[in-house]
Coordinates of C-alpha atoms in Angstrom, one line a residue:
M21 CA -27.1 -31.0 -1.9
K22 CA -23.7 -32.4 -3.0
K23 CA -24.6 -31.5 -6.6
L24 CA -25.3 -27.9 -5.6
I25 CA -22.0 -27.7 -3.7
A26 CA -20.1 -29.1 -6.6
T27 CA -21.8 -26.6 -9.0
A28 CA -21.0 -23.8 -6.7
I29 CA -17.3 -24.9 -6.5
I30 CA -17.1 -25.2 -10.3
G31 CA -18.8 -21.8 -10.7
A32 CA -16.4 -20.2 -8.3
G33 CA -13.5 -21.8 -10.1
V34 CA -14.6 -20.4 -13.4
L35 CA -15.2 -17.0 -11.9
S36 CA -11.7 -17.1 -10.3
A37 CA -10.1 -18.2 -13.6
S38 CA -11.9 -15.5 -15.6
A39 CA -10.9 -12.8 -13.0
S40 CA -7.3 -14.0 -13.2
V41 CA -7.2 -13.8 -17.0
Y42 CA -8.8 -10.3 -16.9
A43 CA -6.4 -9.2 -14.2
A44 CA -3.4 -10.4 -16.2
D45 CA -4.5 -8.6 -19.4
K46 CA -2.8 -5.3 -18.7
L47 CA 0.6 -6.8 -17.6
E48 CA 0.6 -9.1 -20.6
E49 CA -0.4 -6.3 -22.9
V50 CA 2.5 -4.2 -21.6
K51 CA 4.9 -7.0 -22.0
A52 CA 3.8 -7.8 -25.5
R53 CA 4.0 -4.1 -26.5
G54 CA 7.6 -3.9 -25.2
V55 CA 7.1 -0.5 -23.6
M56 CA 5.1 0.9 -20.7
K57 CA 3.1 4.1 -21.2
C58 CA 3.2 6.4 -18.2
G59 CA 1.1 9.5 -17.7
I60 CA 3.0 12.4 -16.1
H61 CA 2.7 16.1 -15.3
P62 CA 3.8 18.3 -18.2
G63 CA 6.2 20.2 -16.0
K64 CA 6.3 20.1 -12.2
A65 CA 9.8 20.7 -10.7
G66 CA 11.0 17.8 -8.6
F67 CA 8.3 15.5 -10.0
S68 CA 8.4 15.6 -13.8
T69 CA 10.4 18.0 -15.9
P70 CA 12.2 17.5 -19.2
D71 CA 15.8 18.6 -19.7
T72 CA 17.2 20.4 -22.8
K73 CA 17.4 17.1 -24.6
G74 CA 13.8 16.1 -23.8
N75 CA 14.8 13.5 -21.1
W76 CA 12.3 13.4 -18.2
T77 CA 13.4 13.6 -14.6
G78 CA 11.6 13.7 -11.2
L79 CA 10.1 11.7 -8.4
D80 CA 7.1 10.5 -10.5
V81 CA 9.3 9.9 -13.5
E82 CA 11.6 7.6 -11.6
L83 CA 8.7 5.6 -10.3
C84 CA 7.7 5.0 -13.9
K85 CA 11.3 4.0 -14.8
A86 CA 11.3 1.6 -11.8
V87 CA 8.2 -0.1 -13.0
A88 CA 9.6 -0.5 -16.5
A89 CA 12.8 -2.0 -15.0
A90 CA 10.7 -4.4 -12.8
V91 CA 8.7 -5.6 -15.9
F92 CA 11.4 -5.5 -18.6
G93 CA 14.7 -5.4 -16.8
D94 CA 15.2 -2.1 -18.6
A95 CA 14.2 1.3 -17.2
S96 CA 14.3 2.9 -20.6
K97 CA 11.3 0.9 -21.9
V98 CA 8.8 3.6 -20.9
E99 CA 7.0 6.2 -22.9
F100 CA 6.1 9.4 -21.1
I101 CA 2.8 11.0 -22.0
T102 CA 1.9 14.4 -20.5
M103 CA -1.5 14.7 -18.9
N104 CA -3.6 17.7 -17.7
S105 CA -5.8 17.7 -14.7
R106 CA -8.9 17.0 -16.8
N107 CA -7.8 14.0 -18.9
R108 CA -5.5 12.2 -16.6
L109 CA -7.9 9.6 -15.1
T110 CA -9.9 9.2 -18.4
A111 CA -6.6 8.3 -20.1
L112 CA -6.3 5.3 -17.9
V113 CA -9.8 4.1 -18.5
T114 CA -9.4 4.4 -22.3
D115 CA -6.0 2.7 -22.2
E116 CA -4.1 5.7 -23.5
I117 CA -1.7 5.1 -20.6
D118 CA -0.9 2.1 -18.4
M119 CA -0.2 4.0 -15.2
L120 CA -0.7 7.5 -14.0
A121 CA 2.1 9.1 -12.0
R122 CA 1.1 12.7 -12.0
S123 CA 1.1 13.8 -8.3
T124 CA -2.6 12.9 -8.1
T125 CA -4.3 12.8 -4.7
F126 CA -5.9 9.5 -3.5
T127 CA -9.5 10.2 -2.7
A128 CA -12.5 7.9 -2.1
T129 CA -14.4 9.5 -5.0
R130 CA -11.6 9.0 -7.5
D131 CA -11.0 5.4 -6.3
G132 CA -14.7 4.5 -6.3
L133 CA -16.3 6.2 -9.3
N134 CA -13.8 6.8 -12.0
G135 CA -12.9 3.2 -13.2
V136 CA -9.4 3.5 -11.7
D137 CA -7.6 2.0 -8.7
V138 CA -5.1 3.6 -6.3
T139 CA -1.8 1.9 -5.6
T140 CA 0.3 3.1 -2.7
P141 CA 1.2 6.7 -1.6
W142 CA 4.4 7.8 -3.2
F143 CA 4.5 11.3 -1.7
Y144 CA 2.7 12.8 1.3
D145 CA 1.7 16.4 0.8
G146 CA -0.7 19.0 2.0
Q147 CA -2.4 22.0 0.3
A148 CA -1.1 25.4 1.0
L149 CA -1.3 29.0 -0.2
M150 CA 1.4 31.3 -1.5
V151 CA 1.3 35.1 -1.4
K152 CA 3.7 37.9 -2.2
K153 CA 5.8 39.0 0.8
E154 CA 4.9 42.6 0.2
L155 CA 1.2 41.8 0.9
G156 CA 2.1 41.4 4.6
V157 CA -0.1 38.4 5.1
N158 CA 1.0 35.8 7.7
S159 CA -2.0 33.5 7.8
I160 CA -4.8 32.3 5.5
E161 CA -7.3 33.9 7.9
E162 CA -6.1 37.3 6.7
L163 CA -7.1 36.5 3.1
D164 CA -10.9 37.1 3.6
G165 CA -12.2 38.6 0.3
A166 CA -9.1 37.8 -1.6
T167 CA -8.8 36.5 -5.2
I168 CA -7.2 33.0 -5.3
C169 CA -5.8 31.2 -8.3
T170 CA -6.7 27.5 -8.5
Y171 CA -7.0 24.7 -11.0
P172 CA -10.1 23.1 -12.5
G173 CA -11.0 19.5 -11.8
T174 CA -8.6 19.1 -8.8
T175 CA -9.0 18.5 -5.1
S176 CA -7.4 21.9 -4.6
E177 CA -10.5 23.7 -5.8
K178 CA -12.8 21.9 -3.4
N179 CA -10.4 22.1 -0.5
I180 CA -10.1 25.9 -0.6
N181 CA -13.8 26.3 -0.9
D182 CA -14.4 24.0 2.1
Y183 CA -11.7 25.7 4.2
F184 CA -13.0 29.3 3.6
E185 CA -16.7 28.3 3.9
S186 CA -16.2 26.5 7.2
R187 CA -14.6 29.6 8.7
G188 CA -17.1 32.1 7.4
L189 CA -14.5 33.6 5.0
S190 CA -15.1 34.7 1.5
Y191 CA -12.9 34.6 -1.6
K192 CA -13.1 34.9 -5.4
A193 CA -11.7 32.0 -7.4
L194 CA -9.7 32.6 -10.6
I195 CA -9.7 29.3 -12.4
V196 CA -6.6 28.7 -14.5
E197 CA -5.7 25.6 -16.5
G198 CA -2.3 24.6 -15.2
S199 CA 0.8 25.5 -13.2
A200 CA 2.4 27.8 -15.8
E201 CA -0.9 29.7 -16.3
S202 CA -1.4 29.9 -12.6
T203 CA 2.0 31.3 -12.0
A204 CA 1.6 33.8 -14.8
A205 CA -1.7 35.1 -13.4
Y206 CA -0.2 35.3 -9.9
L207 CA 2.8 37.3 -11.1
A208 CA 0.6 39.6 -13.1
N209 CA -1.4 40.4 -9.9
R210 CA -4.6 38.8 -11.3
C211 CA -4.9 37.0 -8.0
D212 CA -3.8 37.8 -4.4
A213 CA -2.8 34.2 -3.7
V214 CA -2.2 30.9 -5.4
T215 CA -3.1 27.5 -4.0
N216 CA -1.8 24.1 -4.7
D217 CA 0.1 21.3 -2.9
A218 CA 2.9 22.7 -0.8
S219 CA 5.5 20.8 -2.9
A220 CA 4.1 22.3 -6.1
L221 CA 4.1 25.8 -4.7
A222 CA 7.8 25.4 -3.7
A223 CA 8.6 24.2 -7.2
D224 CA 6.7 27.0 -8.8
R225 CA 8.4 29.6 -6.5
Q226 CA 11.8 28.3 -7.5
G227 CA 11.2 29.3 -11.1
M228 CA 10.0 32.8 -10.3
P229 CA 12.2 35.9 -11.0
D230 CA 12.6 36.5 -7.2
P231 CA 11.7 33.4 -5.2
S232 CA 12.4 35.1 -1.9
A233 CA 9.6 37.7 -2.7
N234 CA 7.0 35.0 -2.2
V235 CA 5.9 33.3 1.0
I236 CA 4.1 29.9 1.5
L237 CA 1.7 30.4 4.4
P238 CA 2.2 27.9 7.3
E239 CA -1.3 26.3 7.3
R240 CA -1.9 23.0 5.5
I241 CA -5.6 22.8 4.7
S242 CA -5.8 19.2 3.5
K243 CA -4.2 15.8 3.5
E244 CA -2.8 15.0 0.0
P245 CA -1.4 11.5 -0.3
L246 CA -0.1 11.5 -3.9
G247 CA 0.6 8.3 -5.8
A248 CA 0.1 6.2 -9.0
Y249 CA -3.2 5.2 -10.4
V250 CA -4.0 2.2 -12.7
K251 CA -7.1 1.1 -14.5
Q252 CA -9.7 -0.7 -12.3
G253 CA -9.9 -4.5 -12.7
N254 CA -6.3 -5.1 -13.6
D255 CA -5.3 -6.5 -10.3
E256 CA -2.0 -8.1 -11.2
W257 CA -0.8 -4.9 -12.9
R258 CA -1.9 -2.9 -9.8
Q259 CA 0.2 -5.3 -7.7
V260 CA 3.2 -4.7 -10.0
V261 CA 3.0 -0.9 -9.6
T262 CA 2.3 -1.1 -5.9
W263 CA 5.0 -3.5 -5.0
T264 CA 7.6 -1.8 -7.1
A265 CA 7.1 1.4 -5.1
M266 CA 7.2 -0.7 -1.9
A267 CA 10.5 -2.4 -3.0
L268 CA 12.1 1.0 -3.3
I269 CA 11.0 1.9 0.2
E270 CA 12.0 -1.4 1.6
A271 CA 15.4 -1.0 -0.1
E272 CA 16.0 2.2 1.9
E273 CA 14.9 0.4 5.1
Q274 CA 17.4 -2.4 4.4
G275 CA 20.2 0.0 3.5
I276 CA 20.3 -1.2 -0.1
T277 CA 21.3 1.5 -2.6
Q278 CA 21.9 1.8 -6.3
S279 CA 25.6 1.5 -5.8
N280 CA 25.7 -1.4 -3.3
V281 CA 22.8 -3.6 -4.6
D282 CA 25.1 -6.0 -6.4
E283 CA 27.1 -6.5 -3.2
K284 CA 23.8 -7.1 -1.3
L285 CA 23.1 -10.1 -3.6
K286 CA 25.5 -11.9 -1.3
S287 CA 23.5 -11.1 1.8
T288 CA 22.2 -13.9 4.0
K289 CA 19.6 -11.7 5.7
P290 CA 16.2 -13.3 4.8
D291 CA 14.4 -9.9 4.2
V292 CA 17.2 -8.8 1.8
M293 CA 17.3 -12.2 0.0
R294 CA 13.5 -12.2 -0.6
L295 CA 13.6 -8.6 -1.8
L296 CA 16.4 -9.2 -4.3
G297 CA 15.2 -12.6 -5.4
T298 CA 18.0 -14.8 -4.2
E299 CA 15.5 -16.7 -2.0
G300 CA 11.8 -17.5 -2.7
S301 CA 9.8 -16.6 -5.7
L302 CA 8.0 -13.3 -5.0
G303 CA 8.5 -12.1 -8.6
K304 CA 6.7 -15.0 -10.0
N305 CA 3.7 -14.3 -7.8
F306 CA 3.4 -10.9 -9.7
G307 CA 4.0 -12.4 -13.1
L308 CA 7.6 -11.0 -13.1
D309 CA 11.2 -12.3 -13.0
D310 CA 12.4 -12.9 -9.4
K311 CA 15.0 -10.2 -9.9
W312 CA 12.3 -7.6 -10.5
A313 CA 13.1 -5.6 -7.4
Y314 CA 16.8 -5.9 -7.9
N315 CA 16.3 -4.5 -11.5
A316 CA 14.2 -1.6 -10.2
I317 CA 16.7 -0.6 -7.4
K318 CA 19.7 -1.0 -9.8
A319 CA 17.9 1.4 -12.2
V320 CA 16.9 4.2 -9.9
G321 CA 18.1 3.5 -6.4
N322 CA 16.0 3.4 -3.2
Y323 CA 13.3 5.9 -2.2
G324 CA 15.7 8.1 -0.2
E325 CA 18.1 8.4 -3.1
I326 CA 15.3 9.3 -5.5
F327 CA 13.9 11.9 -3.1
D328 CA 17.2 13.5 -2.4
R329 CA 18.2 14.1 -6.0
N330 CA 14.8 15.3 -7.2
L331 CA 13.3 17.2 -4.2
G332 CA 15.7 17.0 -1.3
K333 CA 19.3 17.9 -0.3
D334 CA 20.9 17.2 -3.6
S335 CA 18.3 19.2 -5.6
A336 CA 17.6 22.9 -6.2
L337 CA 14.4 22.6 -4.2
K338 CA 16.0 21.4 -0.9
F339 CA 12.7 20.1 0.2
D340 CA 12.7 18.5 3.7
R341 CA 11.8 14.8 3.9
G342 CA 9.2 15.4 6.6
L343 CA 6.3 13.0 6.3
N344 CA 8.2 11.3 3.4
N345 CA 10.8 9.9 5.7
L346 CA 10.9 6.3 6.9
Y347 CA 8.7 5.6 9.9
T348 CA 11.8 4.9 11.9
K349 CA 12.8 8.6 11.4
G350 CA 9.5 10.2 12.1
G351 CA 7.9 9.9 8.7
L352 CA 5.0 7.9 7.2
L353 CA 6.9 5.6 4.8
Y354 CA 6.5 2.0 5.7
A355 CA 6.9 -0.9 3.3
Y356 CA 4.7 -4.0 3.5
P357 CA 6.5 -7.2 4.6
F358 CA 8.4 -9.0 1.8
R359 CA 7.5 -12.5 2.7

């Protein structure tokens, strides 16, 4: 009996060691390469758009930069690779990218069957529909028999079908490849309405000749928690991406900003000290330097700062925080404890 127990313990130890080595592979691979490869949307205002010099900006882009800063101490050590809705998850499995930050909804099917893992929600959204104001439509219920533009291989396609079918409504789907194509088809009157996450519709509307001529209908037909994905099995790398996002949320909770983070290094508040690495060794638990969170915050600021300049009050979109506010302000954002 003792021999069996000993064998079991040794076997468990070998399995644990093997799993640990496997889990560390991606983090060590990224470190050795010296740059992190991040999959992003080719052009979604507020989330990932290039400027005239080819520099990427947006909510998703800044998460990638934060992870690079946490790993390397340098937010510039990231390569942005654009992904379409068809190849985005496959690119993770084939190691074309290290993380996917492309406004991708967390679903049970994606998490369970595609060889990828979810991290933590980065933006809470919901699917909506947009129509031209001249159509005189005030509710989705009035779109019975309409033609609706949607994307292939997305949750949007299934959600709109479920919504209409469950209400005994009919519609004709016009499948288009991406945001630009969808907007073009909509403006050319090839479809009566276009459907996507509400944030994406707001961004698309902003780029139209007359944004005020288009109305986003009030109904939200789905829950769309958007966030980063990583390849399945790379547990330590998943922790790095997850806890970097959490660090930016925790920074907002603690009142730590990009401009005051150096001053906060003097704080004697235990939560702040653990977050910024002046007490404890949380970074080493993730295979990182203990200043990993400090580096991320110094590079991009806290979640609120990132939101405001890309989607919120300091951006052209003027998107309301809503569900993406801290839990103390009526939102859903809530960082796990840093202890």
